[in-house]
C-alpha atoms as a printed R data frame, in Angstrom:
    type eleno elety resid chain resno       x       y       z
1   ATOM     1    CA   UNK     A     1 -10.176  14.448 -17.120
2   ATOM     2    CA   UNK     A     2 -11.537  11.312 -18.537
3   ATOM     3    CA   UNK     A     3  -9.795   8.008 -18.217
4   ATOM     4    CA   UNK     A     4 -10.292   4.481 -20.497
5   ATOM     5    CA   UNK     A     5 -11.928   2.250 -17.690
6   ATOM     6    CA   UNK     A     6  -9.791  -0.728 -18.290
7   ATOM     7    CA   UNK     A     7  -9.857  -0.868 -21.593
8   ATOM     8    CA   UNK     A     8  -7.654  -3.174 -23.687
9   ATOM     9    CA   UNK     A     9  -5.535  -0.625 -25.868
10  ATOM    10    CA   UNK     A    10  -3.604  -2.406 -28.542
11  ATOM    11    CA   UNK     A    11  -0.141  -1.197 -29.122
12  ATOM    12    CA   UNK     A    12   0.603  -2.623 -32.789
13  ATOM    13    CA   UNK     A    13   4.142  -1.515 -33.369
14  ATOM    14    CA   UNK     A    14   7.539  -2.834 -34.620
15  ATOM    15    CA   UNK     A    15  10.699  -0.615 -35.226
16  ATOM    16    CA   UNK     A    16  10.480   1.872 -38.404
17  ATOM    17    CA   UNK     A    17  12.845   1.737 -41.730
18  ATOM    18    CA   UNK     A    18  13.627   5.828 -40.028
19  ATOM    19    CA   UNK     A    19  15.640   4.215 -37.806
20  ATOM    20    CA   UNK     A    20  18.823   3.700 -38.523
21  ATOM    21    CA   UNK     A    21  21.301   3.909 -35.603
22  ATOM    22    CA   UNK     A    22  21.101   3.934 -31.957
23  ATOM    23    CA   UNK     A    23  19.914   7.380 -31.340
24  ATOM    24    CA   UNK     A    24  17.132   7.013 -33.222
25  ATOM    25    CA   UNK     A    25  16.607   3.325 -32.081
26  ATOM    26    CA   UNK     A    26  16.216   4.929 -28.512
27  ATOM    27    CA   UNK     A    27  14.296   7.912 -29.536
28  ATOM    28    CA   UNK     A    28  11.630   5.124 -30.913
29  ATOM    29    CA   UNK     A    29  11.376   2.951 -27.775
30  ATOM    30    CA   UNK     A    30  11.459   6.273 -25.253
31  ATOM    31    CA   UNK     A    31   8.763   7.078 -27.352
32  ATOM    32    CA   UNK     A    32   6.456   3.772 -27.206
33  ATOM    33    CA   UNK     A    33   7.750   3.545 -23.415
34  ATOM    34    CA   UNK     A    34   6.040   6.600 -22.623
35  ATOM    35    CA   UNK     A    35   2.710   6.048 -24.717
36  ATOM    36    CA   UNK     A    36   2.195   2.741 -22.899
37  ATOM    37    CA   UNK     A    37   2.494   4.637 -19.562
38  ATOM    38    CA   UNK     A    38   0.659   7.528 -20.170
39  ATOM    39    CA   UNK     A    39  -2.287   5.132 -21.217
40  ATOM    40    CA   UNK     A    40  -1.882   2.983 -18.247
41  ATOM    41    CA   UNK     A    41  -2.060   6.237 -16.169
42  ATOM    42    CA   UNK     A    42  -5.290   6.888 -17.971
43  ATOM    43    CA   UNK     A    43  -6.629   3.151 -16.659
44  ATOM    44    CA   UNK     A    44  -6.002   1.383 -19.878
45  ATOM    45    CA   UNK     A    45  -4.482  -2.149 -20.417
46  ATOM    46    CA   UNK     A    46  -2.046  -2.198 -22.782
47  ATOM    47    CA   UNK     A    47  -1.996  -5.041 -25.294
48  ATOM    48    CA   UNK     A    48   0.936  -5.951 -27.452
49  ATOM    49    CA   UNK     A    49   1.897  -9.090 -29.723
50  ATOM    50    CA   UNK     A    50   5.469  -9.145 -29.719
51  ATOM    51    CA   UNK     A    51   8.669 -11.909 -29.743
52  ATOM    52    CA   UNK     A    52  10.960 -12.435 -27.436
53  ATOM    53    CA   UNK     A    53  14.168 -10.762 -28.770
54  ATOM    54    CA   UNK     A    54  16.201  -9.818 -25.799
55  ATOM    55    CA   UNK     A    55  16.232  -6.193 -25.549
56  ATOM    56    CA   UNK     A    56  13.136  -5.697 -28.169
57  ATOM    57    CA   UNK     A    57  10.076  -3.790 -27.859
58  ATOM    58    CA   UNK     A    58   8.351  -6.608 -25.766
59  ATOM    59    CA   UNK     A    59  11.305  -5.871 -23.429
60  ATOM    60    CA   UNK     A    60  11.262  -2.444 -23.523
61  ATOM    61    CA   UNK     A    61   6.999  -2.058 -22.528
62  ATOM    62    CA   UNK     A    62   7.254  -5.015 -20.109
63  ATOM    63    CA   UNK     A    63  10.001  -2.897 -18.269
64  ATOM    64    CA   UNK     A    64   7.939   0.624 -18.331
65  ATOM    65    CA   UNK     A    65   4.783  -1.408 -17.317
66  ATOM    66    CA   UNK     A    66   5.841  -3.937 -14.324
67  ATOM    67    CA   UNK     A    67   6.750  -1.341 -11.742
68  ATOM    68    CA   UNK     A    68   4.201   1.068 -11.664
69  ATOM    69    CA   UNK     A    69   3.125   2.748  -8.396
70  ATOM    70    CA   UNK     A    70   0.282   0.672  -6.437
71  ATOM    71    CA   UNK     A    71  -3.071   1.262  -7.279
72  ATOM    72    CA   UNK     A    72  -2.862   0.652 -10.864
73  ATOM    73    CA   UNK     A    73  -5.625  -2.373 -11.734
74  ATOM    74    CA   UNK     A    74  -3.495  -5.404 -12.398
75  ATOM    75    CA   UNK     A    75  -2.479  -6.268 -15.120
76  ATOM    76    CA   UNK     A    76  -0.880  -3.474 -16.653
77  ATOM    77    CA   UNK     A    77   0.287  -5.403 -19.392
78  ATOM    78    CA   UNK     A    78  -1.022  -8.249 -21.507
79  ATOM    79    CA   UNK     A    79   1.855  -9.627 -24.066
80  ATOM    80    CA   UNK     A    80   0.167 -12.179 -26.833
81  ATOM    81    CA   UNK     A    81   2.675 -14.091 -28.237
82  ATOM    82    CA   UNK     A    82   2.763 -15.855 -31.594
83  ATOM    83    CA   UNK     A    83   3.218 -19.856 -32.583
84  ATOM    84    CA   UNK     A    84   6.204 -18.474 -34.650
85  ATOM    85    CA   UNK     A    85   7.509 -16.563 -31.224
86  ATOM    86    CA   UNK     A    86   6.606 -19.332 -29.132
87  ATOM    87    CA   UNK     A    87   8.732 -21.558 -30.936
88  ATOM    88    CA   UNK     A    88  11.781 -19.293 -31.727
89  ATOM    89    CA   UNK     A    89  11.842 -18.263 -28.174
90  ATOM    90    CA   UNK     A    90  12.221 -22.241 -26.856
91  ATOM    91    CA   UNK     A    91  11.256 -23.692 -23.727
92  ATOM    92    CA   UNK     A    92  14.089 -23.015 -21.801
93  ATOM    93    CA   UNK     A    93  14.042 -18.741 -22.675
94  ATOM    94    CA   UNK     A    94  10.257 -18.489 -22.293
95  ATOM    95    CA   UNK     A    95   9.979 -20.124 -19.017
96  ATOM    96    CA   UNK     A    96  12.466 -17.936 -17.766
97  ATOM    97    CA   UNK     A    97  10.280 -14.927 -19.152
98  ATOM    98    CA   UNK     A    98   7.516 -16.046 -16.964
99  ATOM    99    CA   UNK     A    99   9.160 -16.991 -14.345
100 ATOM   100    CA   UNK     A   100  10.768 -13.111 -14.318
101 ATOM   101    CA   UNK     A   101   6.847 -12.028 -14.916
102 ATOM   102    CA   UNK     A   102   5.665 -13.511 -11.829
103 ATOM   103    CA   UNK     A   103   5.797 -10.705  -9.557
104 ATOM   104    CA   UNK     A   104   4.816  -7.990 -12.124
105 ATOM   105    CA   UNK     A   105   1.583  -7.049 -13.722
106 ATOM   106    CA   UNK     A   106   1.963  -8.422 -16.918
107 ATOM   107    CA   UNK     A   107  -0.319 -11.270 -18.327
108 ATOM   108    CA   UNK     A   108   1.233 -13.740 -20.808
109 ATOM   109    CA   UNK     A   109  -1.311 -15.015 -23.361
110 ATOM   110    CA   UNK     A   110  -0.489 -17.740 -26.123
111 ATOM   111    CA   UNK     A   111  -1.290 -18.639 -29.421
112 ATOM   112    CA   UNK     A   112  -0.536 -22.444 -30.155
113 ATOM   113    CA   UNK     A   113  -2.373 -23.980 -33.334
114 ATOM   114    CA   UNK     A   114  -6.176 -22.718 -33.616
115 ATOM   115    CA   UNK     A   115  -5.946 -22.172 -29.432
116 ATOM   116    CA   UNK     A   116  -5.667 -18.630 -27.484
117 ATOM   117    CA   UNK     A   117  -5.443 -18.428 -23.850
118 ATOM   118    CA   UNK     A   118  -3.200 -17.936 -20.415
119 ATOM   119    CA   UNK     A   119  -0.163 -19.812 -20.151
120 ATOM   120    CA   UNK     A   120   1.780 -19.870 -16.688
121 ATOM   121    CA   UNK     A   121   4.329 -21.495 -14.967
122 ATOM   122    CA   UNK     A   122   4.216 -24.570 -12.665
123 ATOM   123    CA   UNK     A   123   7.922 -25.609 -11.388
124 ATOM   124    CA   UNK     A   124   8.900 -26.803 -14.783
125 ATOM   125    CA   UNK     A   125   5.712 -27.201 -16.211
126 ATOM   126    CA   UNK     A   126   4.284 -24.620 -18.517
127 ATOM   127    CA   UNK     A   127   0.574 -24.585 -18.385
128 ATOM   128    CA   UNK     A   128  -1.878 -23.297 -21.350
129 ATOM   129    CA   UNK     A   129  -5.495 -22.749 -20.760
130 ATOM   130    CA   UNK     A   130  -6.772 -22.174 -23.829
131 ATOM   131    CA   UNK     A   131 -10.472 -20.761 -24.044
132 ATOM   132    CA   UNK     A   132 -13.461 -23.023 -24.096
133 ATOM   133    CA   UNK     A   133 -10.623 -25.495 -23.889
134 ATOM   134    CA   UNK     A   134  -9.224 -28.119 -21.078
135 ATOM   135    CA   UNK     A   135  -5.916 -27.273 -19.831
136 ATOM   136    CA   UNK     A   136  -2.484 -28.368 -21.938
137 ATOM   137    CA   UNK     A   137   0.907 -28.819 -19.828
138 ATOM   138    CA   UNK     A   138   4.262 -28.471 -21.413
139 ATOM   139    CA   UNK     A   139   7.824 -29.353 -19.991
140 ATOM   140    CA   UNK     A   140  10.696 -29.242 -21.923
141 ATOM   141    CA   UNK     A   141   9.871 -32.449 -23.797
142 ATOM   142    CA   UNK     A   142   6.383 -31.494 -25.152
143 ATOM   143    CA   UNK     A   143   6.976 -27.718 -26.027
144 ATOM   144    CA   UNK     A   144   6.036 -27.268 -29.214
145 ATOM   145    CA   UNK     A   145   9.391 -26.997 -31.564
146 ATOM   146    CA   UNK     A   146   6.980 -26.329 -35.083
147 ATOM   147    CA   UNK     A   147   4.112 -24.158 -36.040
148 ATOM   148    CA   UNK     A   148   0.676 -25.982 -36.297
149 ATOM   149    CA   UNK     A   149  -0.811 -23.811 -38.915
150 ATOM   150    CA   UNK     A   150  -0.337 -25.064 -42.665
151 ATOM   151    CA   UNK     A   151   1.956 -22.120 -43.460
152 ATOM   152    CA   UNK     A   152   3.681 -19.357 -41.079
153 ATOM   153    CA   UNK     A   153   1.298 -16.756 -42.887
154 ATOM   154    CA   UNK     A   154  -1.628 -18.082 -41.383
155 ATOM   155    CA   UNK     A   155   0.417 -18.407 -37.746
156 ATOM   156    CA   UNK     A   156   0.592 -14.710 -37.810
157 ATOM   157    CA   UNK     A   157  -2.521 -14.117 -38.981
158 ATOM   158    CA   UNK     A   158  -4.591 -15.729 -36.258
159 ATOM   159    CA   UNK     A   159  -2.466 -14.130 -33.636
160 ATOM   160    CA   UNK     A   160  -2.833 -10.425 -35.011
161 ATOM   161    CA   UNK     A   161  -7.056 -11.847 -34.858
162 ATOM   162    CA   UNK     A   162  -6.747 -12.929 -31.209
163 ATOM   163    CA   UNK     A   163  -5.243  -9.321 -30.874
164 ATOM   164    CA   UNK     A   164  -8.326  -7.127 -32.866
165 ATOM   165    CA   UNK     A   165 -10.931  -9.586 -31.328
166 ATOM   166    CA   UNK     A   166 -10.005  -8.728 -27.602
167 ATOM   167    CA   UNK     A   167  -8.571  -5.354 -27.572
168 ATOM   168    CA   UNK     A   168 -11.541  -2.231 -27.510
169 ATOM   169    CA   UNK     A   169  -8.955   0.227 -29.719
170 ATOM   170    CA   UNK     A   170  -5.894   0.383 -31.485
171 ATOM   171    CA   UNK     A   171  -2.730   2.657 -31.689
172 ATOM   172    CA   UNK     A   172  -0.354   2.190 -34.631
173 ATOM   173    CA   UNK     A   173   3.343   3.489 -34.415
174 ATOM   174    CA   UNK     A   174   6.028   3.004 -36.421
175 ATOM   175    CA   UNK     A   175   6.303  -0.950 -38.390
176 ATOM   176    CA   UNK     A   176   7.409  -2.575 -41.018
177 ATOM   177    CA   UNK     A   177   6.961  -1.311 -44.718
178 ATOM   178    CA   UNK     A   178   8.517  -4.133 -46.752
179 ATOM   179    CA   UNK     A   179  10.815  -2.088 -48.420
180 ATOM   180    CA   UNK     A   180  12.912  -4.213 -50.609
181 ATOM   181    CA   UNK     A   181  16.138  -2.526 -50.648
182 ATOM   182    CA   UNK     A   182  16.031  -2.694 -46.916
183 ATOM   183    CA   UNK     A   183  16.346  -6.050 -45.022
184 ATOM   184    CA   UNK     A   184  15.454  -4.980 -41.529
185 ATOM   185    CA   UNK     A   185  12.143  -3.988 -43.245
186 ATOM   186    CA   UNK     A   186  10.562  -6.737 -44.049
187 ATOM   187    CA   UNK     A   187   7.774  -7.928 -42.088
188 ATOM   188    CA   UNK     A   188   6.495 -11.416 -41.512
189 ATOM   189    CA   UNK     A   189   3.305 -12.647 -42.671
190 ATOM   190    CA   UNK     A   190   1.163 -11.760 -45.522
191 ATOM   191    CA   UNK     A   191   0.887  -8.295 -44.913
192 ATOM   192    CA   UNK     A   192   2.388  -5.817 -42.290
193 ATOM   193    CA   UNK     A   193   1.216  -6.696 -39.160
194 ATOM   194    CA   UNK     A   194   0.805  -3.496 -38.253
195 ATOM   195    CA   UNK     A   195  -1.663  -2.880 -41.300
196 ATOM   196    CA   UNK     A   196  -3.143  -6.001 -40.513
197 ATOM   197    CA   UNK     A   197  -4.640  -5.367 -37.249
198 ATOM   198    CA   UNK     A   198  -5.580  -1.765 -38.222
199 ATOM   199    CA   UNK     A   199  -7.291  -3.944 -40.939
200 ATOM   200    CA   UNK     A   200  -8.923  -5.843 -38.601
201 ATOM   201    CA   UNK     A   201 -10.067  -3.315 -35.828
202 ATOM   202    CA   UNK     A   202 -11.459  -0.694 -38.599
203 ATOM   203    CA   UNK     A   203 -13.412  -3.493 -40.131
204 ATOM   204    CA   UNK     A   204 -14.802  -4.586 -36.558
205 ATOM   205    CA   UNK     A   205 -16.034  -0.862 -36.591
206 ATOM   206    CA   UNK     A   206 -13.062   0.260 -33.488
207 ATOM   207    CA   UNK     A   207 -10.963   3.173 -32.772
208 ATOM   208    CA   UNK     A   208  -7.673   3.249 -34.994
209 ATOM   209    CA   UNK     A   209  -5.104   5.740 -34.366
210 ATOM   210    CA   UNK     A   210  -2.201   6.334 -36.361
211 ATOM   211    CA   UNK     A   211   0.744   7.793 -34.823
212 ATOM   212    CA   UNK     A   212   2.542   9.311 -38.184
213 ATOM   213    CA   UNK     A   213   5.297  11.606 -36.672
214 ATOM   214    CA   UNK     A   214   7.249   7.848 -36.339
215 ATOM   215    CA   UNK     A   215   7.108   6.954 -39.921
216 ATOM   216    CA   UNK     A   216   7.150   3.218 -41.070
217 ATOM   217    CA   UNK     A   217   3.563   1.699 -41.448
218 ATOM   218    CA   UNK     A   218   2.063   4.203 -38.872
219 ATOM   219    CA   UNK     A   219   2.537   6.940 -41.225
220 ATOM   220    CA   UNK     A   220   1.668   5.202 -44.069
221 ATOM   221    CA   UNK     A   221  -1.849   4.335 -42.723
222 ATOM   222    CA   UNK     A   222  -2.092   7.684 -42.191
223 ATOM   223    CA   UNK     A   223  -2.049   8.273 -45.033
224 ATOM   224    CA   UNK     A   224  -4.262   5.690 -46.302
225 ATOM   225    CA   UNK     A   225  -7.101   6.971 -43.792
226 ATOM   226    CA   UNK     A   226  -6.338  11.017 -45.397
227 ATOM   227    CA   UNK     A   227  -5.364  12.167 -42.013
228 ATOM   228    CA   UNK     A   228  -2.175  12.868 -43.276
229 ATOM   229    CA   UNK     A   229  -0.466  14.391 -47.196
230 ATOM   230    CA   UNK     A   230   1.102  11.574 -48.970
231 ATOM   231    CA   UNK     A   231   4.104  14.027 -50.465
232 ATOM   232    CA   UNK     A   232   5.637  10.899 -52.126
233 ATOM   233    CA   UNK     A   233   6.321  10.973 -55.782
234 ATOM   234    CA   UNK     A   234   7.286   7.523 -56.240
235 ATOM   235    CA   UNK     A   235   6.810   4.523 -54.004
236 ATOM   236    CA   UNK     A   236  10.096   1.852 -54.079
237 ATOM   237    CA   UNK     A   237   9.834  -1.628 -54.330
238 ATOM   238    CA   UNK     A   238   7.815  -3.319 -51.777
239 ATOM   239    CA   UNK     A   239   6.697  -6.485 -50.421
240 ATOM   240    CA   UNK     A   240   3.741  -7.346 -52.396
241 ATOM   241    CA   UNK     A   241   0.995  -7.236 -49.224
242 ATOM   242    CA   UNK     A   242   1.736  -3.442 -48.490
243 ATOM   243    CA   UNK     A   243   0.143  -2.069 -51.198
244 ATOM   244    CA   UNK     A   244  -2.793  -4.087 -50.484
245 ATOM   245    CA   UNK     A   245  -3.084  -3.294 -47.104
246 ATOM   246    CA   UNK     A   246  -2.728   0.505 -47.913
247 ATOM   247    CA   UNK     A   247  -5.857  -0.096 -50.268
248 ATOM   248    CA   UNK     A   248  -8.081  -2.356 -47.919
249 ATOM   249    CA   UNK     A   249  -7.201   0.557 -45.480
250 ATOM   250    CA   UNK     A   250  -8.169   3.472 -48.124
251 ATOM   251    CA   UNK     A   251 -10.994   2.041 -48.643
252 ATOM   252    CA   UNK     A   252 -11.922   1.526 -44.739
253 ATOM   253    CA   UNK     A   253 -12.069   5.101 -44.304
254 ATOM   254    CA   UNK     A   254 -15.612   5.516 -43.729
255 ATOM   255    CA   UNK     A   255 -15.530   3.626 -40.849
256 ATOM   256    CA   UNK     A   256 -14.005   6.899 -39.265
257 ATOM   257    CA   UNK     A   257 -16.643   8.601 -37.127
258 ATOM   258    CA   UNK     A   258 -16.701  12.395 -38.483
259 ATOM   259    CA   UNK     A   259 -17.025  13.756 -35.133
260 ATOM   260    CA   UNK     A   260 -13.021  12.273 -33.780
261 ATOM   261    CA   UNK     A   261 -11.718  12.630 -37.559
262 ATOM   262    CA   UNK     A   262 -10.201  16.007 -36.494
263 ATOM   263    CA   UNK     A   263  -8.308  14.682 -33.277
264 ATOM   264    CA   UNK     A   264  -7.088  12.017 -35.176
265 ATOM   265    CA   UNK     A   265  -5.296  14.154 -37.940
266 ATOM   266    CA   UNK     A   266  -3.523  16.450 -34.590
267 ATOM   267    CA   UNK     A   267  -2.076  12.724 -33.384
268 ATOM   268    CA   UNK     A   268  -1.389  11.687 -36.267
269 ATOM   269    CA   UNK     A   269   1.240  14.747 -37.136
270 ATOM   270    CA   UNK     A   270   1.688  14.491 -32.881
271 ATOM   271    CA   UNK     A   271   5.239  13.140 -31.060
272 ATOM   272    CA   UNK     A   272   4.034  11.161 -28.004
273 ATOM   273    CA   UNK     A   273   4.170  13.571 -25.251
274 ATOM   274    CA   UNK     A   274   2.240  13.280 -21.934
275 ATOM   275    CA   UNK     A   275  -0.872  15.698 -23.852
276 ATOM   276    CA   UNK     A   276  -0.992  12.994 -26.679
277 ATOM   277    CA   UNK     A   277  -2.746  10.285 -24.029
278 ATOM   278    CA   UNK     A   278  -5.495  12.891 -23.487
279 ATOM   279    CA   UNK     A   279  -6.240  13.146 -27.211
280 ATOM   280    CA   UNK     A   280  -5.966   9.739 -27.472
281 ATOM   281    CA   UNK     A   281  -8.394   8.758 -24.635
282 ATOM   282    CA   UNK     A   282 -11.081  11.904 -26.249
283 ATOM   283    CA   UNK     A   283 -10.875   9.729 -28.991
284 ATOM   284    CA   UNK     A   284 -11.824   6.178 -28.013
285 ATOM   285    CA   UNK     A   285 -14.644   7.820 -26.118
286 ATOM   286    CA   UNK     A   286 -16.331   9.860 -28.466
287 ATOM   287    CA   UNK     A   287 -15.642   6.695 -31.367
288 ATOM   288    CA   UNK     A   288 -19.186   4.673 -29.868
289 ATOM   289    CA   UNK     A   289 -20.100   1.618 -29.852
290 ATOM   290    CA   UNK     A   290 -18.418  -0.354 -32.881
291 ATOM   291    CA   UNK     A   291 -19.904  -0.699 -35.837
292 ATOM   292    CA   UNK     A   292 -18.683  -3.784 -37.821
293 ATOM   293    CA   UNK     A   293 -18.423  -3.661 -41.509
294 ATOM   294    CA   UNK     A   294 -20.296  -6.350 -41.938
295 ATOM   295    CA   UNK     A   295 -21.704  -9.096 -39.862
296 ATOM   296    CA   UNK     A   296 -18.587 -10.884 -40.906
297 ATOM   297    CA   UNK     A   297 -16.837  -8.080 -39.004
298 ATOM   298    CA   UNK     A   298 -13.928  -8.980 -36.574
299 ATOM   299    CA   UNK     A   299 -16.508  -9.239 -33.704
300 ATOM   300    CA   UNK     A   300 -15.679  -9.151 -30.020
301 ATOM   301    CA   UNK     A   301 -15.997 -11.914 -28.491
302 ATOM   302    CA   UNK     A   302 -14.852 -12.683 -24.652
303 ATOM   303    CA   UNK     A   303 -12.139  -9.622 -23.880
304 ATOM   304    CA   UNK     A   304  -8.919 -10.059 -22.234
């Protein structure tokens, strides 16, 4: 059985228009909790961008990931959080998150203005180390209370970037479809952020896989990529980045290696179940080396 050497797997995922109550809610986050553990058992490091909501999805894979049995390379878990996040989550709620991180195998990474790097606690002092960058200290005085970026668009943007840059493959489940006559659909930023850093790794030439059987952008990439039927006979109002995504993704396709396109239409239609990591993992290792789309491509640059 092959394993993923460390690899930095990015999770891009955010709860589905499917669900709808707390069955389903549960069925979703059982779901994710046991992807991110089957790939850790597999060597990966998971990767995931996500707020701090109490009880949310950042929650829910920090809990799976922090106890796992020794031996597993530390960390488990890398959480990148956004300047929007950041902000919304205060100083007083996200010190407490790393302060209840210490002891676990999780790795907090933040995005503040056009910076990306570590931040840790010090007694009361927060402490970013941005790369290429000297050191930045925050207390409850200095912690930034406002994006830096010109809009919130562009906050999310370089965030989902940091994410695609750093992380060696991608696995989309479930996320936000902008459906109009659905508030807790709508997604932040200029397109899904799921889309966007499927966007972003398939243009940098890197393993995408779309987890459909979850529905919400997942399923809809899917679909975009032709590993799955698009049955719909009418598509309902939308936020007006989906559509573009869908088509920057449709037309992305060829960056699909023939050789894995067959694996990747069995997970797409696949429920995570402990077999799905092995598919998953045949994948990313029989992708290659990345093949940017251009040489404007979403290059690696210095991994997690």
């Amino acid at each position: 059985m092959s394993d993923l050497g460390g690899k930095a797997i990015l999770i891009s995922a955010s709860l589905p228009p499917e669900v709808e109550n707390s069955a389903s809610k549960k069925t979703f986050e059982d779901a994710l909790s046991l992807l991110c553990t089957a790939l850790t058992q597999k060597s990966a490091v998971i990767v995931y961008g996500g707020n701090l909501a109490p009880g949310g999805l950042t929650d829910k894979i920090a809990s799976a990931l922090s106890n796992l049995p020794p031996g597993k390379s530390a960390p488990t878990f890398i959480h990148v959080i956004d300047e929007p996040s950041l902000v919304e989550a205060g100083y007083d709620r996200f010190r407490k998150t790393l302060i209840g991180r210490q002891s676990q195998k999780i790795v907090t990474y933040a995005c503040i203005g056009e910076s990306h790097g570590v931040i840790q606690i010090n007694g009361d002092t927060l402490v970013f180390s941005p790369d290429g960058l000297d050191q930045e200290e925050y207390d409850s005085s200095t912690f930034p209370v406002k994006i830096s970026h010109e809009n919130v668009e562009e906050a999310f943007s370089f965030a989902r970037r940091m994410k695609t840059t750093n992380s060696s493959a991608c696995i989309t489940i479930g996320g936000k479809t902008g459906l109009l006559e659905n508030p807790r659909d709508q997604y932040y930023g200029h397109l899904p952020g799921v889309a966007e850093e499927a966007i972003g790794m398939l243009s940098a030439g890197k393993p995408v896989i779309a987890l459909g059987a979850y529905g919400g952008c997942g399923k809809a990439i899917a679909e975009a990529l032709d590993l799955l039927e698009n049955f719909s006979s009418g598509e309902p109002p939308r936020q007006s980045g989906f559509q573009e995504a869908m088509d920057e993704l449709n037309a992305l396709r060829d960056q699909i290696p023939a050789n894995v396109r067959k694996n990747l239409a069995v997970a797409a239609r696949s429920s995570v179940v402990p077999a799905l990591a092995e598919i998953i993992t045949s994948i990313i290792t029989d992708w290659g080396e990345p093949r940017p789309k251009s040489e404007q491509g979403n290059k690696p640059k210095k991994p997690f």
